[in-house]
Coordinates of C-alpha atoms in Angstrom, one line a residue:
Chain O
M928 CA 0.0 0.0 0.0
S929 CA 1.3 3.5 -0.9
I930 CA 1.6 6.3 1.6
E931 CA 1.5 10.0 0.7
I932 CA 2.7 12.5 3.1
K933 CA 1.6 16.0 2.3
Q934 CA 3.0 19.2 3.9
I935 CA 3.2 17.7 7.4
S936 CA 4.4 20.0 10.2
K937 CA 4.7 19.3 13.9
R938 CA 5.9 21.4 16.8
F939 CA 6.7 20.5 20.4
G940 CA 6.6 23.7 22.3
Q941 CA 9.4 25.8 20.8
F942 CA 10.9 22.8 18.9
Q943 CA 10.0 22.4 15.3
A944 CA 10.2 18.7 14.9
L945 CA 8.8 18.5 11.3
N946 CA 8.8 21.4 8.9
D947 CA 6.6 20.9 5.8
I948 CA 7.4 17.4 4.9
N949 CA 6.4 16.0 1.6
L950 CA 7.2 12.4 0.8
D951 CA 5.6 9.6 -1.4
I952 CA 6.2 6.1 -0.3
Q953 CA 5.5 3.4 -3.0
G954 CA 3.6 0.3 -2.2
G955 CA 5.9 -2.6 -1.3
E956 CA 8.9 -0.3 -0.8
L957 CA 11.4 -0.6 2.0
L958 CA 12.2 2.9 2.9
A959 CA 14.8 4.2 5.5
L960 CA 14.4 7.5 7.3
L961 CA 18.1 8.5 8.1
G962 CA 19.3 11.4 10.1
P963 CA 21.0 12.5 13.4
S964 CA 19.0 12.4 16.7
G965 CA 16.5 15.3 16.9
C966 CA 16.1 15.5 13.1
G967 CA 12.4 14.5 13.3
K968 CA 12.6 11.0 11.8
T969 CA 11.0 9.2 14.7
T970 CA 8.3 11.9 14.9
L971 CA 7.6 11.4 11.2
L972 CA 7.3 7.7 11.8
R973 CA 5.0 8.2 14.7
V974 CA 2.9 10.6 12.6
I975 CA 2.5 8.0 9.9
A976 CA 1.4 5.4 12.7
G977 CA -1.0 7.8 14.2
L978 CA 0.8 8.0 17.5
E979 CA 1.4 11.6 17.0
T980 CA -1.0 14.1 15.5
P981 CA 0.5 16.6 13.0
D982 CA -0.1 20.3 13.5
A983 CA -0.7 20.7 9.7
G984 CA -0.7 18.5 6.7
Q985 CA -2.1 15.2 5.4
I986 CA -1.4 11.6 5.4
L987 CA -2.9 9.5 2.6
F988 CA -3.1 5.7 2.8
H989 CA -3.6 4.3 -0.6
G990 CA -5.0 7.5 -1.8
E991 CA -7.4 7.8 1.2
D992 CA -7.1 10.5 3.8
A993 CA -6.0 8.8 7.0
T994 CA -5.0 12.0 8.9
D995 CA -7.8 11.7 11.4
T996 CA -8.0 7.9 11.5
H997 CA -7.4 6.7 15.0
V998 CA -4.2 4.7 15.5
R999 CA -6.3 1.7 16.3
E1000 CA -8.0 1.7 12.9
R1001 CA -5.0 2.4 10.8
Q1002 CA -3.9 -1.1 10.5
V1003 CA -0.2 -0.4 10.9
G1004 CA 2.4 -2.7 12.5
F1005 CA 4.8 -0.7 14.7
V1006 CA 8.0 -2.1 16.1
F1007 CA 9.2 0.1 19.0
Q1008 CA 12.8 0.9 19.6
H1009 CA 12.8 -1.0 22.9
Y1010 CA 10.4 -3.5 21.6
A1011 CA 7.6 -2.7 24.2
L1012 CA 6.8 -6.4 24.6
F1013 CA 4.1 -7.1 27.2
R1014 CA 6.3 -8.2 30.0
H1015 CA 3.7 -10.2 31.9
M1016 CA 2.6 -12.2 28.8
T1017 CA 4.4 -15.2 27.3
V1018 CA 5.8 -14.9 23.8
F1019 CA 2.8 -16.7 22.5
E1020 CA 0.4 -14.3 24.2
N1021 CA 2.3 -11.3 23.0
V1022 CA 1.9 -12.4 19.4
A1023 CA -1.7 -13.4 19.9
F1024 CA -2.6 -10.0 21.5
G1025 CA -3.6 -8.2 18.4
L1026 CA -6.0 -11.1 17.4
R1027 CA -7.5 -11.4 20.9
V1028 CA -8.5 -7.8 21.3
R1029 CA -10.6 -7.8 18.1
P1030 CA -14.3 -7.4 18.6
K1031 CA -16.2 -10.7 18.8
K1032 CA -17.5 -10.6 15.3
T1033 CA -14.0 -10.5 13.6
R1034 CA -12.1 -12.3 16.3
P1035 CA -10.6 -15.6 14.9
S1036 CA -11.3 -18.9 16.8
E1037 CA -8.9 -20.1 19.4
E1038 CA -7.6 -22.7 16.9
A1039 CA -7.1 -20.1 14.2
I1040 CA -5.2 -17.9 16.7
K1041 CA -3.0 -20.7 17.7
K1042 CA -2.2 -21.6 14.0
K1043 CA -1.5 -18.0 13.1
V1044 CA 0.8 -17.4 16.1
H1045 CA 2.7 -20.5 15.4
E1046 CA 3.0 -19.6 11.7
L1047 CA 4.5 -16.2 12.6
L1048 CA 6.8 -17.6 15.2
E1049 CA 8.1 -20.0 12.6
L1050 CA 8.5 -17.1 10.2
V1051 CA 10.8 -15.4 12.8
Q1052 CA 12.4 -18.7 13.6
L1053 CA 11.5 -18.6 17.3
D1054 CA 8.7 -21.2 17.6
W1055 CA 10.6 -22.9 20.4
L1056 CA 10.2 -19.9 22.6
A1057 CA 6.5 -19.6 22.7
D1058 CA 6.2 -20.2 26.4
R1059 CA 8.9 -17.9 27.5
Y1060 CA 8.5 -14.5 29.0
P1061 CA 10.1 -11.4 27.3
A1062 CA 12.5 -11.1 30.2
Q1063 CA 14.0 -14.5 29.4
L1064 CA 14.8 -13.5 25.8
S1065 CA 18.0 -11.9 24.3
G1066 CA 17.8 -8.6 22.6
G1067 CA 17.7 -10.0 19.0
Q1068 CA 15.0 -12.5 20.1
R1069 CA 12.9 -9.8 21.5
Q1070 CA 13.3 -7.8 18.4
R1071 CA 11.9 -10.6 16.2
I1072 CA 9.1 -11.3 18.5
A1073 CA 8.2 -7.7 18.4
L1074 CA 8.2 -8.1 14.6
A1075 CA 6.0 -11.2 14.7
R1076 CA 3.5 -9.4 17.0
A1077 CA 3.3 -6.4 14.6
L1078 CA 2.7 -8.8 11.6
A1079 CA 0.1 -10.8 13.5
V1080 CA -2.7 -8.2 12.7
E1081 CA -1.7 -8.3 8.9
P1082 CA -0.8 -4.6 8.8
R1083 CA -1.0 -2.6 5.6
V1084 CA 2.3 -0.9 6.6
L1085 CA 5.2 -2.0 8.8
L1086 CA 6.9 0.8 10.8
L1087 CA 10.1 0.2 12.6
D1088 CA 11.7 2.6 15.1
E1089 CA 15.5 2.2 15.2
P1090 CA 14.8 -1.6 14.9
F1091 CA 18.5 -2.6 15.5
G1092 CA 19.5 0.4 17.7
A1093 CA 19.8 -1.6 21.0
L1094 CA 21.6 -4.6 19.7
D1095 CA 25.3 -5.3 19.5
T1096 CA 27.1 -5.0 16.1
K1097 CA 27.1 -8.6 15.1
V1098 CA 23.5 -9.4 15.9
R1099 CA 22.6 -6.2 14.3
K1100 CA 24.2 -7.1 11.0
E1101 CA 22.6 -10.5 11.0
L1102 CA 19.2 -9.1 11.8
R1103 CA 19.2 -6.5 9.1
R1104 CA 20.0 -8.9 6.4
W1105 CA 17.3 -11.1 7.8
L1106 CA 14.8 -8.2 7.7
R1107 CA 15.8 -7.5 4.1
R1108 CA 15.0 -11.1 3.1
L1109 CA 11.8 -11.1 5.0
H1110 CA 10.8 -8.0 3.2
D1111 CA 11.6 -9.5 -0.2
E1112 CA 9.3 -12.4 0.7
M1113 CA 6.4 -10.4 2.0
H1114 CA 6.5 -7.2 0.0
I1115 CA 4.8 -5.3 2.8
T1116 CA 5.4 -1.4 2.5
S1117 CA 7.9 -0.8 5.3
V1118 CA 9.5 2.3 6.7
F1119 CA 12.3 2.3 9.2
V1120 CA 14.1 4.8 11.2
T1121 CA 17.8 4.8 11.7
H1122 CA 20.8 7.0 12.5
D1123 CA 23.2 4.6 11.1
Q1124 CA 24.1 5.4 7.4
E1125 CA 25.6 1.9 6.8
E1126 CA 22.3 0.3 8.0
A1127 CA 20.2 2.6 5.7
L1128 CA 22.4 2.0 2.7
E1129 CA 22.5 -1.7 3.1
V1130 CA 18.9 -2.6 3.9
A1131 CA 16.7 0.1 2.2
D1132 CA 15.4 0.4 -1.4
R1133 CA 15.2 4.1 -0.9
V1134 CA 16.8 6.4 1.7
V1135 CA 15.4 9.6 2.9
V1136 CA 18.0 11.8 4.6
M1137 CA 16.5 14.2 7.2
N1138 CA 18.0 17.1 9.1
K1139 CA 16.3 19.7 11.4
G1140 CA 12.8 18.6 10.6
R1141 CA 13.4 18.8 6.9
I1142 CA 14.1 16.3 4.1
E1143 CA 17.6 17.0 2.7
Q1144 CA 17.5 14.3 0.0
S1145 CA 15.6 11.2 -1.0
G1146 CA 16.9 8.6 -3.5
T1147 CA 18.3 5.1 -3.8
P1148 CA 21.3 4.3 -1.7
A1149 CA 23.5 4.7 -4.7
E1150 CA 22.1 8.1 -5.4
V1151 CA 22.4 9.6 -2.1
Y1152 CA 25.9 8.3 -1.5
D1153 CA 27.3 9.1 -5.0
A1154 CA 25.5 12.3 -5.5
P1155 CA 24.7 14.0 -2.3
A1156 CA 22.4 16.9 -2.8
T1157 CA 23.7 19.0 0.1
P1158 CA 26.8 19.3 2.2
F1159 CA 24.8 17.8 5.1
V1160 CA 24.0 14.7 3.3
Y1161 CA 27.6 14.4 2.1
Q1162 CA 28.9 14.8 5.7
F1163 CA 26.4 12.5 7.2
L1164 CA 26.9 9.6 4.8
G1165 CA 30.6 9.2 5.7
D1166 CA 33.8 10.8 7.1
V1167 CA 35.0 13.9 5.3
N1168 CA 37.9 16.3 4.9
L1169 CA 36.8 19.9 4.4
F1170 CA 38.7 22.5 2.5
H1171 CA 37.9 26.2 1.8
S1172 CA 38.9 27.8 -1.4
R1173 CA 38.5 30.8 -3.5
V1174 CA 36.9 30.3 -6.9
H1175 CA 38.6 31.6 -10.1
E1176 CA 36.6 31.4 -13.3
G1177 CA 34.6 28.5 -12.2
W1178 CA 37.4 26.5 -10.7
A1179 CA 38.2 25.7 -7.0
E1180 CA 41.6 24.5 -5.9
V1181 CA 42.9 22.2 -3.2
G1182 CA 46.7 22.3 -2.9
G1183 CA 47.2 22.6 -6.7
T1184 CA 44.5 20.2 -7.8
R1185 CA 41.6 22.0 -9.5
F1186 CA 37.9 21.1 -9.4
A1187 CA 35.1 22.5 -11.4
A1188 CA 32.7 24.7 -9.2
P1189 CA 30.2 25.9 -11.7
E1190 CA 27.5 26.6 -9.0
A1191 CA 29.7 28.2 -6.5
G1192 CA 30.1 31.9 -6.0
D1193 CA 33.5 33.3 -5.4
K1194 CA 34.2 31.0 -2.4
A1195 CA 33.6 27.4 -2.2
V1196 CA 33.7 24.5 0.3
I1197 CA 35.3 21.3 -1.0
Y1198 CA 34.6 17.9 0.6
V1199 CA 37.0 15.0 0.1
R1200 CA 36.4 11.5 1.5
P1201 CA 39.5 10.0 3.4
H1202 CA 39.7 7.2 0.8
E1203 CA 39.7 9.6 -2.1
I1204 CA 43.2 11.1 -1.4
D1205 CA 46.4 9.8 -2.9
L1206 CA 49.6 9.8 -0.9
A1207 CA 53.2 10.2 -2.4
R1208 CA 56.7 10.4 -0.8
N1209 CA 58.0 12.7 -3.5
A1210 CA 57.6 16.5 -3.3
S1211 CA 55.4 17.9 -5.9
N1212 CA 54.0 21.5 -6.7
D1213 CA 50.5 20.1 -7.2
A1214 CA 50.2 18.4 -3.8
L1215 CA 49.6 19.4 -0.2
A1216 CA 52.6 18.9 2.0
G1217 CA 52.1 17.3 5.5
I1218 CA 53.4 15.1 8.2
V1219 CA 51.9 11.8 9.4
T1220 CA 50.8 12.4 13.0
H1221 CA 48.8 9.2 13.8
V1222 CA 48.4 5.8 12.2
R1223 CA 45.2 3.8 13.1
L1224 CA 44.8 0.2 12.0
L1225 CA 41.1 -0.5 11.5
G1226 CA 40.9 -3.9 10.3
A1227 CA 40.8 -4.0 6.5
T1228 CA 41.7 -0.3 6.2
V1229 CA 44.3 1.9 7.7
R1230 CA 43.7 5.5 8.6
L1231 CA 46.5 8.1 8.7
E1232 CA 46.1 11.5 10.3
V1233 CA 48.2 14.1 8.4
K1234 CA 49.0 17.6 9.7
T1235 CA 49.5 20.2 6.9
D1236 CA 50.4 23.8 7.2
A1237 CA 47.4 25.4 5.7
H1238 CA 44.7 23.0 6.9
E1239 CA 43.5 21.3 10.0
A1240 CA 44.5 17.7 10.4
L1241 CA 43.3 15.6 7.5
E1242 CA 42.3 12.0 7.3
V1243 CA 43.5 9.6 4.7
E1244 CA 42.3 6.1 4.4
L1245 CA 44.2 3.4 2.5
T1246 CA 44.0 -0.4 2.2
R1247 CA 46.0 -2.5 4.5
E1248 CA 48.0 -4.0 1.6
R1249 CA 49.0 -0.6 0.4
Y1250 CA 49.9 0.6 3.9
Q1251 CA 52.2 -2.5 4.3
A1252 CA 53.8 -2.0 0.9
E1253 CA 54.5 1.7 1.5
R1254 CA 55.3 1.4 5.3
W1255 CA 53.9 4.7 6.5
A1256 CA 55.0 5.8 10.0
V1257 CA 54.4 8.6 12.3
G1258 CA 56.7 11.6 11.3
D1259 CA 56.9 10.8 7.6
A1260 CA 56.7 13.6 5.2
V1261 CA 53.9 13.1 2.7
W1262 CA 52.3 14.8 -0.3
L1263 CA 48.6 14.6 -0.7
T1264 CA 46.4 14.8 -3.9
P1265 CA 42.6 14.6 -3.8
R1266 CA 41.3 12.3 -6.5
E1267 CA 37.7 13.2 -6.2
A1268 CA 35.8 15.9 -4.4
R1269 CA 32.4 17.6 -4.1
V1270 CA 32.3 21.3 -4.4
Y1271 CA 29.6 23.4 -2.8
G1272 CA 29.2 27.1 -2.8
A1273 CA 30.1 28.8 0.6
Chain X
M863 CA 38.5 -25.8 48.0
A864 CA 36.4 -23.2 46.2
G865 CA 33.4 -24.2 48.4
A866 CA 35.4 -23.7 51.5
I867 CA 36.2 -20.1 50.5
N868 CA 32.8 -19.3 49.5
N869 CA 31.5 -20.4 52.8
T870 CA 33.1 -17.4 54.3
P871 CA 32.5 -14.6 51.9
R872 CA 33.3 -11.9 54.3
S873 CA 36.3 -10.1 53.0
V874 CA 38.9 -8.9 55.4
V875 CA 39.5 -5.9 53.2
T876 CA 36.1 -4.3 53.5
T877 CA 35.1 -5.0 57.1
E878 CA 35.7 -3.3 60.3
S879 CA 37.6 -5.0 63.2
R880 CA 35.7 -7.6 65.3
P881 CA 34.9 -5.3 68.4
V882 CA 33.5 -2.6 66.3
R883 CA 31.4 -5.0 64.4
Y884 CA 30.0 -6.6 67.6
L885 CA 29.5 -3.0 69.2
L886 CA 27.5 -1.7 66.2
T887 CA 25.4 -4.8 65.7
G888 CA 24.7 -5.0 69.4
L889 CA 23.6 -1.3 69.6
A890 CA 21.3 -1.9 66.6
L891 CA 19.8 -5.0 68.2
L892 CA 19.3 -3.1 71.5
F893 CA 17.4 -0.4 69.9
V894 CA 15.2 -2.7 68.0
G895 CA 14.4 -4.7 71.1
L896 CA 13.8 -1.7 73.3
F897 CA 11.6 0.2 70.9
L898 CA 9.9 -2.4 68.8
V899 CA 10.1 -6.0 70.1
I900 CA 9.4 -5.3 73.8
P901 CA 6.3 -2.9 73.3
L902 CA 4.8 -5.4 70.9
L903 CA 5.3 -8.2 73.2
S904 CA 3.9 -6.3 76.2
V905 CA 0.7 -5.7 74.3
F906 CA 0.0 -9.4 74.1
V907 CA 1.4 -10.1 77.6
E908 CA -1.0 -7.4 79.1
A909 CA -3.9 -8.6 77.1
L910 CA -3.5 -12.2 78.3
R911 CA -2.4 -11.3 81.9
Q912 CA -5.7 -12.5 83.3
G913 CA -6.1 -15.5 81.1
W914 CA -7.7 -16.4 77.9
K915 CA -11.2 -16.2 79.1
L916 CA -11.1 -12.6 80.0
Y917 CA -9.2 -11.8 76.8
L918 CA -11.9 -13.4 74.6
A919 CA -14.7 -11.9 76.8
A920 CA -13.2 -8.4 76.2
L921 CA -13.3 -9.0 72.5
V922 CA -16.9 -10.3 72.2
E923 CA -18.3 -7.6 74.5
P924 CA -21.0 -5.7 72.4
D925 CA -19.1 -2.3 72.3
A926 CA -15.9 -4.0 71.3
L927 CA -17.7 -6.0 68.6
S928 CA -19.4 -2.9 67.3
A929 CA -16.1 -1.0 67.2
I930 CA -14.5 -3.9 65.2
K931 CA -17.4 -3.9 62.8
L932 CA -17.2 -0.2 62.3
T933 CA -13.5 -0.3 61.7
L934 CA -14.0 -3.1 59.1
L935 CA -16.8 -1.1 57.5
V936 CA -14.6 2.0 57.2
A937 CA -11.7 0.0 55.7
V938 CA -14.1 -1.7 53.3
I939 CA -15.4 1.6 52.0
S940 CA -12.2 3.8 52.1
V941 CA -9.7 1.3 50.7
P942 CA -11.6 0.6 47.4
L943 CA -12.2 4.3 47.0
N944 CA -8.5 5.0 47.4
L945 CA -7.8 2.2 45.0
V946 CA -9.8 3.8 42.3
F947 CA -8.6 7.4 43.0
G948 CA -5.0 6.2 43.5
V949 CA -5.0 4.3 40.1
A950 CA -6.7 7.1 38.3
A951 CA -4.3 9.8 39.7
A952 CA -1.2 7.7 39.0
W953 CA -2.3 6.9 35.5
A954 CA -2.9 10.6 34.8
I955 CA 0.5 11.7 36.3
A956 CA 2.6 9.0 34.9
K957 CA 1.3 8.6 31.4
F958 CA 0.1 12.2 30.5
E959 CA 1.6 15.8 30.4
F960 CA -0.8 18.4 31.5
R961 CA -0.9 21.8 33.1
G962 CA -1.0 21.7 36.9
K963 CA 0.6 18.3 37.2
S964 CA 3.0 19.2 39.9
L965 CA 0.2 21.0 41.8
L966 CA -1.7 17.7 41.7
I967 CA 1.4 15.7 43.0
T968 CA 1.7 18.1 45.8
L969 CA -2.0 17.9 46.7
I970 CA -1.8 14.1 46.8
D971 CA 1.0 14.5 49.3
L972 CA -1.1 16.8 51.4
P973 CA -2.4 14.3 53.8
F974 CA 1.1 13.1 54.6
S975 CA 2.1 16.6 55.5
V976 CA -0.9 17.7 57.4
S977 CA -1.5 16.5 61.0
P978 CA -4.3 14.1 61.1
V979 CA -6.1 16.2 63.7
V980 CA -6.1 19.1 61.4
A981 CA -7.5 16.8 58.7
G982 CA -10.4 16.0 61.1
L983 CA -10.9 19.6 62.0
I984 CA -11.3 20.5 58.3
Y985 CA -14.3 18.2 58.1
V986 CA -15.8 19.5 61.3
L987 CA -15.4 23.0 59.8
L988 CA -17.2 21.9 56.6
F989 CA -19.8 19.6 57.8
G990 CA -20.2 20.3 61.5
A991 CA -23.3 22.1 63.0
Q992 CA -21.5 25.5 62.9
G993 CA -19.7 24.6 59.6
W994 CA -20.2 25.8 56.0
W995 CA -22.6 23.2 54.9
G996 CA -23.8 22.3 58.4
P997 CA -27.2 24.1 58.3
W998 CA -28.1 22.7 54.9
L999 CA -27.2 19.2 56.1
S1000 CA -29.2 19.4 59.3
D1001 CA -32.2 20.8 57.3
N1002 CA -32.0 17.7 55.1
D1003 CA -31.4 15.4 58.1
V1004 CA -28.0 14.2 56.9
K1005 CA -25.6 13.5 59.6
V1006 CA -21.9 13.6 58.6
I1007 CA -19.9 14.7 61.8
F1008 CA -20.3 12.4 64.8
A1009 CA -21.5 9.7 62.4
V1010 CA -20.2 7.0 60.1
P1011 CA -19.9 9.3 56.9
G1012 CA -17.6 11.7 58.8
I1013 CA -15.3 8.8 59.9
V1014 CA -15.2 7.4 56.3
L1015 CA -14.4 10.9 54.9
A1016 CA -11.6 11.4 57.4
T1017 CA -10.1 8.0 56.7
V1018 CA -10.2 8.4 53.0
F1019 CA -8.4 11.7 53.4
V1020 CA -5.7 10.3 55.6
T1021 CA -5.0 7.2 53.4
F1022 CA -5.3 9.1 50.1
P1023 CA -1.6 9.2 49.2
F1024 CA -0.8 5.5 49.8
V1025 CA -1.9 3.9 46.5
A1026 CA -1.0 6.8 44.3
R1027 CA 2.4 7.3 45.8
E1028 CA 3.2 3.7 45.4
L1029 CA 2.1 3.6 41.7
I1030 CA 3.5 6.9 40.3
P1031 CA 7.2 6.0 40.3
L1032 CA 6.4 2.5 39.1
M1033 CA 4.3 3.6 36.2
E1034 CA 6.8 6.4 35.3
A1035 CA 9.5 3.9 35.2
Q1036 CA 7.5 1.5 32.9
G1037 CA 6.7 4.4 30.5
S1038 CA 3.8 4.1 28.1
D1039 CA 5.4 2.1 25.4
E1040 CA 3.4 -1.0 26.1
E1041 CA 0.1 0.9 26.1
Q1042 CA 1.1 2.4 22.8
A1043 CA 1.9 -0.9 21.4
A1044 CA -1.5 -2.3 22.5
M1045 CA -3.2 0.6 20.9
V1046 CA -1.4 0.1 17.6
L1047 CA -2.4 -3.6 17.8
G1048 CA -6.1 -2.4 17.9
A1049 CA -6.9 -2.6 21.6
S1050 CA -9.4 -0.2 23.0
G1051 CA -8.6 2.0 26.1
W1052 CA -10.4 -0.3 28.3
Q1053 CA -8.8 -3.5 26.9
T1054 CA -5.4 -1.7 27.2
F1055 CA -6.0 -0.9 30.8
W1056 CA -7.2 -4.4 31.9
R1057 CA -4.8 -6.4 29.8
V1058 CA -1.6 -4.3 29.8
T1059 CA -1.6 -1.5 32.4
L1060 CA -3.2 -3.5 35.4
P1061 CA -1.1 -6.7 35.2
N1062 CA 2.1 -4.5 35.1
I1063 CA 1.3 -2.7 38.2
K1064 CA -0.4 -5.3 40.2
W1065 CA 2.3 -5.9 42.9
G1066 CA 2.8 -2.2 43.4
L1067 CA -1.0 -1.8 43.7
L1068 CA -1.3 -4.6 46.2
Y1069 CA 1.5 -3.0 48.2
G1070 CA -0.2 0.4 48.2
V1071 CA -3.5 -1.3 49.2
I1072 CA -2.0 -3.2 52.1
L1073 CA -0.4 0.0 53.4
A1074 CA -3.7 2.0 52.9
N1075 CA -5.7 -0.7 54.7
A1076 CA -3.4 -0.8 57.7
R1077 CA -3.6 3.0 58.0
A1078 CA -7.4 2.9 57.6
M1079 CA -7.9 0.5 60.4
G1080 CA -5.4 2.1 62.6
E1081 CA -6.1 5.8 62.1
F1082 CA -6.7 7.7 65.4
G1083 CA -6.3 11.4 65.2
A1084 CA -8.5 12.4 62.3
V1085 CA -11.2 9.9 63.2
S1086 CA -11.1 11.0 66.9
V1087 CA -12.0 14.5 66.0
V1088 CA -15.0 13.7 63.7
S1089 CA -16.3 10.6 65.5
G1090 CA -17.8 12.0 68.8
H1091 CA -16.8 8.7 70.6
I1092 CA -20.4 7.3 70.8
R1093 CA -20.0 3.9 72.2
G1094 CA -21.5 1.2 70.1
L1095 CA -22.1 3.7 67.2
T1096 CA -19.1 5.8 66.2
N1097 CA -16.2 4.1 68.0
T1098 CA -13.5 2.5 65.9
V1099 CA -11.1 0.0 67.4
P1100 CA -8.3 2.6 68.1
L1101 CA -10.9 5.0 69.8
H1102 CA -12.3 2.1 71.8
V1103 CA -8.8 1.2 73.1
E1104 CA -8.4 4.7 74.4
I1105 CA -11.7 4.9 76.1
L1106 CA -11.1 1.5 77.8
Y1107 CA -7.6 2.5 78.8
N1108 CA -9.0 5.8 80.3
E1109 CA -11.4 3.7 82.3
Y1110 CA -8.6 1.6 83.7
N1111 CA -9.9 -1.5 81.9
F1112 CA -6.5 -2.6 81.0
V1113 CA -7.4 -6.1 79.9
G1114 CA -10.0 -4.8 77.5
A1115 CA -7.8 -2.1 76.2
F1116 CA -4.9 -4.4 75.6
A1117 CA -7.1 -7.1 74.1
C1118 CA -8.5 -4.6 71.5
A1119 CA -5.0 -3.3 71.0
S1120 CA -3.7 -6.8 70.3
I1121 CA -6.1 -7.0 67.4
L1122 CA -4.5 -3.9 65.9
A1123 CA -1.1 -5.3 66.6
L1124 CA -2.1 -8.6 64.9
L1125 CA -3.3 -6.6 62.0
A1126 CA 0.0 -4.8 61.8
L1127 CA 1.9 -8.2 61.9
V1128 CA -0.3 -9.6 59.2
T1129 CA 0.2 -6.5 57.1
L1130 CA 4.0 -6.7 57.6
A1131 CA 4.0 -10.3 56.5
A1132 CA 1.9 -9.6 53.4
K1133 CA 4.1 -6.5 52.6
S1134 CA 7.3 -8.7 52.8
Y1135 CA 5.8 -11.2 50.6
V1136 CA 4.8 -8.6 48.1
E1137 CA 8.2 -7.0 48.3
W1138 CA 10.0 -10.2 47.9
R1139 CA 7.9 -11.1 44.8
S1140 CA 8.4 -7.8 43.1
A1141 CA 12.1 -7.8 44.0
R1142 CA 12.5 -11.3 42.5
L1143 CA 10.8 -10.2 39.3
A1144 CA 13.0 -7.0 39.1
L1145 CA 16.1 -9.2 39.7
E1146 CA 15.1 -11.6 37.0
D1147 CA 14.6 -8.7 34.5
Q1148 CA 18.0 -7.3 35.5
R1149 CA 19.8 -10.7 35.1
N1150 CA 18.3 -11.2 31.7
A1151 CA 19.2 -7.7 30.8
L1152 CA 22.8 -8.6 31.7
N1153 CA 22.8 -11.8 29.8
D1154 CA 22.1 -9.7 26.6
Q1155 CA 25.2 -7.7 26.9

C-alpha cells in the first residue's frame, strides 16, 4: 500500500520537529528515514502510525485521507525501539494479543489464533520460545518477537523505530540482512528509522535523509551516496575532509588540484572522503605537503592523520596492503592529492 | 576448595575490626528490642495477663464488637475508594503531560504533611453544625460529623496518598510504550488498561492497598475529631482502646490493642511477601538484561 505525506508539520513547544514534509512512499517499498538524533525522523514515523497528531498537513493511505483515522484503525504494524513487549505475557500471548483484542465478530477462533501465532513464530524462527516471557529472551530474540507481534494483525504498513539500535554489532548485521530477506518475501510497505548510514544504505530500497525537521535528500542508496544533494548529506553519509577555497573562473583549488565549481560563487567548500586522497613520498608542486601524526589500524583499512600547514588535520584512508607495501609511519613527510571531491558554494 | 572459600564470603579488606562489628550490631539490636520488640510483646502479655477467658470476653463484648465492625466497614469503604482514586491519579500523572501536574502531585501528598487532627478539623469546619454546609445538612437530616460518613471521609483523606504514591514511580519507570503498542495492535482503552496496564502494576498496587488498609484501620487522630466517641455507634477500634484505657480497663484495652497489633503483623508479612515477589521479578529482569550484553 502506498503512503503519501503532504506538507506535514509538527511542533513540540518551541521545537519544530517536522517542517513541511512531503514524501511519497511506494507500495511494497522498504524505505529508510536516516538522520541524526533530533532530526524528526522518529516523529515522522509516529505521525504515519497515528501515535502523534500533525499540526498541519495530510497523510494518505492508498489515496485515502488517514490523517484523522485513530491509530487503532490504521492497520499499521509498529515495532518500538525498545520492543515494548508485554512483560507479563508469554511470547505466544504477545503475538496473539492483536488477534485477541478484536471485537467478537471479527475475532478468529482459538484454533485459528494458535495456528496463526505458530506460523508467525516459525517465520521469525523462534517457535521454540512460545512459552517464555520477554525477560527471558535476548535482545535479538525480543526484536524478532516484536516483529512477529506487529505482523499478526496483517498490517498494511510496517513501521520500525530504530529496529536494530539496541543490539550489538554482530547481531545487528545478521538481523538487518534477515529483515531485508523477510521484506523480499512479504513485500509489505515498510518504513524504518535509523541514525546509522551503513544500515540505511545496506537495507533500504530508498533512503530519505533528514535534518532539522526537513528532508535533505531522497533517493536510492547509490544516488544519495554518489550524488549527495547538500553538504549535510555528504557529511552524514561518511567521514569527510573539508577545504575552503576561492573560486577563479569556475574552478576551485585544493593544494594545486583544480575542481570544477560551476555553481559556487567566489568562495567554495570542498569535501573529500578520506579514501579519495592519494599519498606520495615525492615532493610535488601540485600536492599538499604534510606530516603523518597518527596511524590507526582499523581492520581491513588503515587511517592516517596528516598535519598540513594550511589546513587542519586531514584523514587519509588506504587499504592494508598498500599501507604494508608503503610502510607509512608517524613523522613521515607526505604529499597529498585529492582524486575526487564535491564542491559546494560557501 | 572453592566451596570452603565461598562459605566465608566476608572479605577482610572491606570490614571493620571484630569489636567494632559487635558493638555496632549490638547497639542496633538493643534499639530494635527496646523500641519495637518489647512494646509489641507487652501488648500481648498485658492482654493475656488475666487469662484467655477474660481476653476473649473483652473482644466479644458488644461495644468492642461494634467497634471492630465499624473499623472493618470504614476500611471496606475507604480502601476501594482509594484504590480507584490512586490508580486514576497515578495513571494521569505517569502517562500524560498536562498543566497543573506538579500541583496535583503536591495535593496528593497533602495528607502526609498535614497533622491528622487538622484533617479531622477540616471536616468538622465543613460539615459540623456550625460549619459551612452544616445548616443545609441538618435541614435535610443528613448526619456527617459524629456519624459514620464523617469517619469514612476522614479516613479516605488520611489514606489518600498511599496507593497513588506507590504507583506513580512504578508507572513512570515503565513508561507508556506497552500501552502504545497495545493501541497500535487495535486494543481499546479499556482493553489496554485491563490487559496491559493493570497486570504490570499489580504488585505495586497490592502493596499500596496493604499500606492504605493498615492506616485505615489504625487511624486515630482524624477519626477521633469527627467521631464523637459514641459507644457502640461511632467508635472504631483505636478509639475504643483509648476509652477502655482511660477507664482503667487494661485487659479490655490491651485485648483490643492486640487486634490492631495482629493486623500490623499480618500487614507486615503480606508486605514482605509482596516486596519479595516484586524484587524477585525485578532481579530476573536485571539478570536477563545483563545476559544480553
